[in-house]
Amino acid sequence: MEKILEVKNMHVSFDTFGGEVQAVRGVDFDLNKGETLAIVGESGSGKSVTSKTIMRLIPTPPGRIKEGEILFGGKDLAKLSEKEMQKIRGKDISMIFQDPMTSLNPTMKVGKQIMEGLIKHQKLSSSAAKERAIELLGLVGIPQPEVRINQFPHQFSGGMRQRVVIAIALACNPKILLADEPTTALDVTIQAQIIELMKDLQKKMNTSIIFITHDLGVVANVADRVAVMYGGKIVEIGTVDEIFYNPQHPYTWGLLSSMPSLDAKEDELFAIPGSPPDLINPPKGDAFAVRNQFALKIDLEKEPPMFKVSNTHYAATWLLHENAPKVEPPPYIKRLKETKQLSKSGAKASDHK
């Protein structure tokens, strides 16, 4: 597959009164054309900082890219000037933020906000931009777009506002769409509608998406591949099936085990103990070691490398070392694997009929 974005050894820090916060510590991943990569992890793991750094939207100071490359279209975005980035933002790479109400200007009609990017990047006339804005509002599922184009953000519901934000992000047919928890502020029914809308638009426009979320339920419905972040690092990456049915990192086990399940017994509600690491003084070994019931002695002393599980699946845990003791994953993870095996055997049986 054709790679559209490559992030190599990215380090991002923030200088604070308390010291240097190492928010992102050596992140590596790539994004293929037309795919959706989900980045998951609890709050403070570095997900949003990663996405905002790609767009060069972290405030400088106090933020800074200490090291690494962000390769897109033959250019390293980390080294571009602000003026050069302005030509890329909105045109080639767009972003959908978490809260649509703070993303939209309350004093401007929504039509004008969609038209801005079209006039700047596509060089359309006002009348052509207005026609395209009406078309985009219809595309994202807003009824009577020719009427609603003249309304203000406060006249829209939360879900409709998020649709407007998606219309703005897609206005210039970007190659990459960064969605930073775009459904967090919405109720479950509207969440499902927005996710279906994004999947539908991706098929029509062949846009590559980086979907930032802490909700693994959303991931299962929207992503092709999943990167799990913890303590400013990617600790596991693989296809959706590999992460959900064959997870290898204890942190991924914890995330999956803490998902609400209708099958779970009353005494099976799981929570990962402890709290995320202090990134002013990051731990010496594996950042997850102190919260990890399966931690080995080496986890407290040496950071694990990325071990290869398959051509598409990698995990940074010493449990994958050839000399590591064999560890039984938690009951919920074992059940997930068994569910996958049963579905595979069922599919094979139906093939032979």
Tab-separated table of C-alpha atoms in Angstrom:
chain	number	residue	atom	x	y	z
A	1	MET	CA	0.000	0.000	0.000
A	2	GLU	CA	1.072	3.563	-0.686
A	3	LYS	CA	2.218	5.460	2.417
A	4	ILE	CA	0.820	8.976	2.626
A	5	LEU	CA	2.329	9.981	5.995
A	6	GLU	CA	5.356	8.766	7.967
A	7	VAL	CA	6.064	9.821	11.546
A	8	LYS	CA	9.578	8.887	12.665
A	9	ASN	CA	10.973	9.085	16.219
A	10	MET	CA	8.822	12.113	17.135
A	11	HIS	CA	9.575	13.739	20.495
A	12	VAL	CA	7.413	16.637	21.752
A	13	SER	CA	7.985	18.487	25.021
A	14	PHE	CA	6.342	21.336	26.922
A	15	ASP	CA	8.389	23.646	29.146
A	16	THR	CA	6.457	24.335	32.360
A	17	PHE	CA	7.248	25.875	35.752
A	18	GLY	CA	7.471	22.337	37.136
A	19	GLY	CA	9.958	21.213	34.474
A	20	GLU	CA	9.986	19.703	30.990
A	21	VAL	CA	6.904	17.570	30.280
A	22	GLN	CA	7.942	14.917	27.736
A	23	ALA	CA	4.449	14.489	26.256
A	24	VAL	CA	5.482	12.401	23.219
A	25	ARG	CA	8.598	10.248	23.506
A	26	GLY	CA	9.717	8.657	20.248
A	27	VAL	CA	6.531	7.902	18.322
A	28	ASP	CA	6.817	5.962	15.030
A	29	PHE	CA	3.956	5.096	12.673
A	30	ASP	CA	2.837	5.454	9.079
A	31	LEU	CA	-0.528	6.038	7.428
A	32	ASN	CA	-1.527	4.373	4.175
A	33	LYS	CA	-3.644	5.941	1.467
A	34	GLY	CA	-7.372	5.481	2.105
A	35	GLU	CA	-7.005	3.765	5.508
A	36	THR	CA	-8.188	4.687	8.998
A	37	LEU	CA	-5.616	4.446	11.775
A	38	ALA	CA	-7.049	4.744	15.299
A	39	ILE	CA	-4.790	5.969	18.106
A	40	VAL	CA	-6.161	4.868	21.494
A	41	GLY	CA	-5.132	5.265	25.116
A	42	GLU	CA	-6.261	6.880	28.361
A	43	SER	CA	-6.130	10.652	28.967
A	44	GLY	CA	-2.563	11.952	29.125
A	45	SER	CA	-1.069	9.234	26.920
A	46	GLY	CA	-0.063	11.718	24.182
A	47	LYS	CA	-2.779	11.047	21.564
A	48	SER	CA	-3.976	14.627	21.028
A	49	VAL	CA	-0.466	16.077	21.222
A	50	THR	CA	0.565	13.650	18.459
A	51	SER	CA	-2.287	14.750	16.172
A	52	LYS	CA	-1.807	18.466	16.873
A	53	THR	CA	1.930	18.153	16.248
A	54	ILE	CA	1.259	16.687	12.780
A	55	MET	CA	-0.833	19.813	12.077
A	56	ARG	CA	1.810	21.958	13.817
A	57	LEU	CA	-0.857	23.334	16.142
A	58	ILE	CA	0.959	22.933	19.466
A	59	PRO	CA	1.639	26.362	21.019
A	60	THR	CA	5.323	27.293	20.740
A	61	PRO	CA	6.389	28.153	23.394
A	62	PRO	CA	5.835	26.264	25.683
A	63	GLY	CA	5.618	23.326	23.237
A	64	ARG	CA	8.389	22.221	20.878
A	65	ILE	CA	9.285	19.343	18.589
A	66	LYS	CA	12.572	18.176	20.086
A	67	GLU	CA	13.362	15.494	17.547
A	68	GLY	CA	11.928	13.447	14.699
A	69	GLU	CA	10.392	13.728	11.238
A	70	ILE	CA	6.816	14.076	9.942
A	71	LEU	CA	7.081	13.164	6.266
A	72	PHE	CA	4.226	14.165	3.957
A	73	GLY	CA	4.338	14.778	0.208
A	74	GLY	CA	8.140	14.754	0.117
A	75	LYS	CA	8.374	17.375	2.898
A	76	ASP	CA	9.217	17.184	6.593
A	77	LEU	CA	6.362	19.069	8.280
A	78	ALA	CA	8.441	19.432	11.450
A	79	LYS	CA	10.836	21.752	9.615
A	80	LEU	CA	8.339	23.916	7.672
A	81	SER	CA	7.727	27.558	8.566
A	82	GLU	CA	4.296	28.699	9.789
A	83	LYS	CA	3.626	30.326	6.396
A	84	GLU	CA	4.384	27.040	4.582
A	85	MET	CA	2.145	25.101	7.013
A	86	GLN	CA	-0.757	27.468	6.352
A	87	LYS	CA	-0.773	26.264	2.732
A	88	ILE	CA	-1.091	22.641	3.909
A	89	ARG	CA	-3.592	23.061	6.781
A	90	GLY	CA	-7.155	22.766	5.551
A	91	LYS	CA	-6.039	21.984	2.000
A	92	ASP	CA	-4.003	18.763	2.332
A	93	ILE	CA	-4.458	17.955	6.036
A	94	SER	CA	-7.616	18.891	7.956
A	95	MET	CA	-8.684	18.395	11.549
A	96	ILE	CA	-11.974	17.731	13.351
A	97	PHE	CA	-11.710	18.826	16.970
A	98	GLN	CA	-13.357	17.383	20.066
A	99	ASP	CA	-15.968	20.034	20.828
A	100	PRO	CA	-17.797	21.461	17.791
A	101	MET	CA	-19.041	24.528	19.695
A	102	THR	CA	-15.488	25.726	20.407
A	103	SER	CA	-14.399	24.853	16.839
A	104	LEU	CA	-16.968	27.153	15.237
A	105	ASN	CA	-17.011	30.955	15.396
A	106	PRO	CA	-20.293	31.868	17.168
A	107	THR	CA	-20.442	35.282	15.440
A	108	MET	CA	-20.249	33.929	11.862
A	109	LYS	CA	-22.869	32.128	9.809
A	110	VAL	CA	-21.894	28.506	9.168
A	111	GLY	CA	-21.916	29.022	5.392
A	112	LYS	CA	-19.264	31.723	5.623
A	113	GLN	CA	-17.099	29.466	7.809
A	114	ILE	CA	-17.233	26.674	5.196
A	115	MET	CA	-16.590	29.155	2.358
A	116	GLU	CA	-13.401	30.568	3.947
A	117	GLY	CA	-11.238	27.540	3.101
A	118	LEU	CA	-12.751	27.190	-0.372
A	119	ILE	CA	-11.954	30.816	-1.232
A	120	LYS	CA	-8.429	30.672	0.250
A	121	HIS	CA	-7.237	27.242	-0.942
A	122	GLN	CA	-9.431	26.479	-3.965
A	123	LYS	CA	-9.504	30.105	-5.211
A	124	LEU	CA	-13.269	29.894	-5.796
A	125	SER	CA	-15.432	32.989	-6.253
A	126	SER	CA	-17.920	33.809	-3.477
A	127	SER	CA	-20.883	32.496	-5.495
A	128	ALA	CA	-19.069	29.232	-6.428
A	129	ALA	CA	-17.904	28.800	-2.808
A	130	LYS	CA	-21.486	29.276	-1.583
A	131	GLU	CA	-22.764	26.629	-4.020
A	132	ARG	CA	-20.068	24.210	-2.856
A	133	ALA	CA	-20.840	24.982	0.826
A	134	ILE	CA	-24.540	24.131	0.259
A	135	GLU	CA	-23.442	20.912	-1.479
A	136	LEU	CA	-21.153	20.012	1.464
A	137	LEU	CA	-23.890	20.624	4.055
A	138	GLY	CA	-26.134	18.277	2.089
A	139	LEU	CA	-23.311	15.738	1.828
A	140	VAL	CA	-22.873	15.598	5.626
A	141	GLY	CA	-26.607	15.062	6.114
A	142	ILE	CA	-27.922	18.486	7.097
A	143	PRO	CA	-31.492	18.965	5.792
A	144	GLN	CA	-32.448	22.146	3.891
A	145	PRO	CA	-28.805	23.175	3.404
A	146	GLU	CA	-29.742	26.234	1.310
A	147	VAL	CA	-31.638	27.599	4.360
A	148	ARG	CA	-29.252	26.451	7.094
A	149	ILE	CA	-26.199	27.933	5.368
A	150	ASN	CA	-27.407	31.345	6.597
A	151	GLN	CA	-27.781	30.252	10.241
A	152	PHE	CA	-25.388	30.646	13.200
A	153	PRO	CA	-23.807	27.761	15.191
A	154	HIS	CA	-26.150	28.254	18.181
A	155	GLN	CA	-29.098	27.407	15.903
A	156	PHE	CA	-27.740	23.866	15.398
A	157	SER	CA	-27.795	20.887	17.777
A	158	GLY	CA	-24.507	19.320	18.958
A	159	GLY	CA	-24.644	16.568	16.337
A	160	MET	CA	-25.488	19.031	13.554
A	161	ARG	CA	-22.617	21.313	14.643
A	162	GLN	CA	-20.227	18.371	14.390
A	163	ARG	CA	-21.539	17.724	10.869
A	164	VAL	CA	-20.766	21.374	10.007
A	165	VAL	CA	-17.225	20.924	11.381
A	166	ILE	CA	-16.820	17.795	9.212
A	167	ALA	CA	-18.067	19.789	6.181
A	168	ILE	CA	-15.433	22.474	6.876
A	169	ALA	CA	-12.696	19.828	7.280
A	170	LEU	CA	-13.649	18.098	4.010
A	171	ALA	CA	-14.262	21.293	1.988
A	172	CYS	CA	-10.935	21.180	0.124
A	173	ASN	CA	-10.826	17.370	-0.334
A	174	PRO	CA	-7.880	16.853	2.053
A	175	LYS	CA	-5.595	13.841	1.674
A	176	ILE	CA	-5.511	13.331	5.477
A	177	LEU	CA	-8.214	13.950	8.050
A	178	LEU	CA	-7.240	14.094	11.744
A	179	ALA	CA	-10.255	13.415	13.972
A	180	ASP	CA	-9.461	14.219	17.615
A	181	GLU	CA	-12.186	12.454	19.642
A	182	PRO	CA	-14.889	13.878	17.340
A	183	THR	CA	-17.762	12.035	19.052
A	184	THR	CA	-16.856	12.567	22.736
A	185	ALA	CA	-19.269	15.475	23.333
A	186	LEU	CA	-22.185	13.671	21.641
A	187	ASP	CA	-24.718	11.145	22.883
A	188	VAL	CA	-24.425	7.498	21.806
A	189	THR	CA	-27.048	7.613	19.030
A	190	ILE	CA	-25.509	10.715	17.425
A	191	GLN	CA	-22.026	9.197	17.865
A	192	ALA	CA	-23.078	6.230	15.725
A	193	GLN	CA	-24.484	8.558	13.051
A	194	ILE	CA	-21.284	10.644	12.910
A	195	ILE	CA	-19.099	7.516	12.661
A	196	GLU	CA	-21.252	6.106	9.843
A	197	LEU	CA	-21.066	9.491	8.103
A	198	MET	CA	-17.245	9.555	8.334
A	199	LYS	CA	-16.976	5.988	7.002
A	200	ASP	CA	-19.312	6.835	4.114
A	201	LEU	CA	-17.436	10.041	3.244
A	202	GLN	CA	-14.087	8.233	3.397
A	203	LYS	CA	-15.288	5.706	0.795
A	204	LYS	CA	-16.509	8.497	-1.486
A	205	MET	CA	-13.410	10.700	-1.134
A	206	ASN	CA	-10.663	8.103	-0.410
A	207	THR	CA	-9.356	10.228	2.460
A	208	SER	CA	-6.873	8.778	4.970
A	209	ILE	CA	-8.021	9.235	8.574
A	210	ILE	CA	-6.203	9.313	11.913
A	211	PHE	CA	-8.927	8.768	14.517
A	212	ILE	CA	-7.986	9.727	18.082
A	213	THR	CA	-10.144	8.171	20.797
A	214	HIS	CA	-10.185	6.508	24.216
A	215	ASP	CA	-13.335	4.560	23.308
A	216	LEU	CA	-12.437	1.091	22.053
A	217	GLY	CA	-16.047	0.472	21.025
A	218	VAL	CA	-15.722	3.257	18.458
A	219	VAL	CA	-12.418	1.814	17.223
A	220	ALA	CA	-13.948	-1.551	16.325
A	221	ASN	CA	-16.429	0.155	14.010
A	222	VAL	CA	-14.195	2.679	12.306
A	223	ALA	CA	-10.536	1.588	12.076
A	224	ASP	CA	-8.392	-0.570	9.801
A	225	ARG	CA	-5.364	-0.455	12.130
A	226	VAL	CA	-4.946	0.504	15.787
A	227	ALA	CA	-2.015	2.095	17.633
A	228	VAL	CA	-2.172	1.875	21.440
A	229	MET	CA	-0.419	4.758	23.251
A	230	TYR	CA	0.802	4.893	26.829
A	231	GLY	CA	3.124	7.366	28.548
A	232	GLY	CA	3.899	9.239	25.327
A	233	LYS	CA	4.807	6.091	23.365
A	234	ILE	CA	3.111	3.625	21.050
A	235	VAL	CA	3.214	0.317	22.961
A	236	GLU	CA	1.323	-1.832	20.438
A	237	ILE	CA	0.213	-1.476	16.822
A	238	GLY	CA	-1.660	-3.851	14.538
A	239	THR	CA	-4.819	-4.461	12.539
A	240	VAL	CA	-8.170	-4.180	14.345
A	241	ASP	CA	-8.479	-7.988	14.523
A	242	GLU	CA	-4.933	-8.359	15.894
A	243	ILE	CA	-5.458	-5.754	18.629
A	244	PHE	CA	-8.928	-6.985	19.638
A	245	TYR	CA	-8.448	-10.752	19.337
A	246	ASN	CA	-4.718	-11.260	19.817
A	247	PRO	CA	-3.470	-8.377	22.016
A	248	GLN	CA	0.065	-8.790	23.366
A	249	HIS	CA	0.804	-5.815	25.628
A	250	PRO	CA	-0.531	-5.933	29.238
A	251	TYR	CA	-1.767	-2.340	28.835
A	252	THR	CA	-3.880	-3.381	25.816
A	253	TRP	CA	-5.169	-6.294	27.935
A	254	GLY	CA	-6.170	-3.778	30.607
A	255	LEU	CA	-7.918	-1.451	28.131
A	256	LEU	CA	-9.905	-4.305	26.573
A	257	SER	CA	-10.760	-5.843	29.958
A	258	SER	CA	-12.146	-2.514	31.208
A	259	MET	CA	-14.599	-2.242	28.305
A	260	PRO	CA	-18.221	-2.648	29.468
A	261	SER	CA	-19.599	-6.013	28.327
A	262	LEU	CA	-23.059	-7.549	28.492
A	263	ASP	CA	-21.399	-10.943	28.967
A	264	ALA	CA	-19.440	-9.870	32.063
A	265	LYS	CA	-20.439	-11.194	35.464
A	266	GLU	CA	-21.226	-8.818	38.323
A	267	ASP	CA	-17.794	-9.245	39.912
A	268	GLU	CA	-15.865	-8.781	36.653
A	269	LEU	CA	-15.808	-4.985	36.342
A	270	PHE	CA	-12.140	-4.272	35.731
A	271	ALA	CA	-10.113	-1.083	36.163
A	272	ILE	CA	-6.393	-0.615	35.550
A	273	PRO	CA	-4.852	0.131	38.974
A	274	GLY	CA	-2.731	3.234	39.632
A	275	SER	CA	-2.370	6.302	37.432
A	276	PRO	CA	-0.372	7.308	34.321
A	277	PRO	CA	3.345	8.091	34.714
A	278	ASP	CA	4.749	11.529	35.534
A	279	LEU	CA	6.160	12.702	32.205
A	280	ILE	CA	8.319	15.358	33.873
A	281	ASN	CA	10.311	12.431	35.323
A	282	PRO	CA	9.503	9.476	33.026
A	283	PRO	CA	10.232	6.024	34.478
A	284	LYS	CA	13.495	4.294	33.618
A	285	GLY	CA	12.109	1.053	32.164
A	286	ASP	CA	8.667	0.217	30.826
A	287	ALA	CA	6.357	3.156	31.727
A	288	PHE	CA	3.506	0.704	32.448
A	289	ALA	CA	5.555	-1.551	34.763
A	290	VAL	CA	4.304	-0.163	38.113
A	291	ARG	CA	0.666	-0.753	37.069
A	292	ASN	CA	1.346	-4.090	35.419
A	293	GLN	CA	0.560	-7.257	37.401
A	294	PHE	CA	2.570	-9.233	34.811
A	295	ALA	CA	5.697	-7.015	35.076
A	296	LEU	CA	9.105	-8.712	35.014
A	297	LYS	CA	12.189	-7.468	36.844
A	298	ILE	CA	13.659	-6.154	33.574
A	299	ASP	CA	10.552	-3.960	33.050
A	300	LEU	CA	11.713	-1.721	35.915
A	301	GLU	CA	15.246	-1.461	34.540
A	302	LYS	CA	15.158	-1.430	30.750
A	303	GLU	CA	12.671	-0.137	28.204
A	304	PRO	CA	11.394	-2.934	25.924
A	305	PRO	CA	11.912	-2.674	22.153
A	306	MET	CA	9.108	-3.305	19.648
A	307	PHE	CA	8.839	-7.078	19.188
A	308	LYS	CA	7.402	-8.399	15.928
A	309	VAL	CA	4.278	-10.546	16.330
A	310	SER	CA	3.394	-10.577	12.611
A	311	ASN	CA	4.140	-8.435	9.553
A	312	THR	CA	1.463	-5.971	10.693
A	313	HIS	CA	1.553	-6.477	14.475
A	314	TYR	CA	4.216	-5.169	16.906
A	315	ALA	CA	4.226	-4.754	20.703
A	316	ALA	CA	6.735	-3.268	23.156
A	317	THR	CA	6.681	-5.789	26.021
A	318	TRP	CA	9.397	-8.013	27.479
A	319	LEU	CA	6.799	-10.800	27.680
A	320	LEU	CA	7.459	-11.368	23.960
A	321	HIS	CA	11.188	-12.006	24.508
A	322	GLU	CA	12.178	-15.608	23.750
A	323	ASN	CA	13.460	-16.068	27.329
A	324	ALA	CA	10.398	-14.547	29.042
A	325	PRO	CA	8.168	-16.815	31.155
A	326	LYS	CA	4.857	-17.811	29.584
A	327	VAL	CA	2.039	-15.718	31.031
A	328	GLU	CA	-1.680	-16.452	30.824
A	329	PRO	CA	-3.617	-13.325	29.746
A	330	PRO	CA	-6.614	-12.209	31.864
A	331	PRO	CA	-9.864	-14.238	31.527
A	332	TYR	CA	-11.605	-11.613	29.369
A	333	ILE	CA	-8.712	-11.606	26.846
A	334	LYS	CA	-8.760	-15.410	26.690
A	335	ARG	CA	-12.503	-15.274	25.978
A	336	LEU	CA	-11.913	-12.768	23.148
A	337	LYS	CA	-9.385	-15.137	21.550
A	338	GLU	CA	-11.759	-18.080	21.935
A	339	THR	CA	-14.590	-16.037	20.357
A	340	LYS	CA	-12.383	-15.331	17.346
A	341	GLN	CA	-11.356	-18.995	17.027
A	342	LEU	CA	-15.018	-20.093	17.218
A	343	SER	CA	-16.064	-17.590	14.548
A	344	LYS	CA	-13.214	-18.805	12.303
A	345	SER	CA	-14.144	-22.462	12.745
A	346	GLY	CA	-17.822	-21.583	12.106
A	347	ALA	CA	-16.875	-19.789	8.890
A	348	LYS	CA	-14.799	-22.784	7.716
A	349	ALA	CA	-17.675	-25.179	8.481
A	350	SER	CA	-20.113	-23.057	6.437
A	351	ASP	CA	-17.594	-22.983	3.535
A	352	HIS	CA	-17.655	-26.813	3.340
A	353	LYS	CA	-21.458	-27.022	3.163
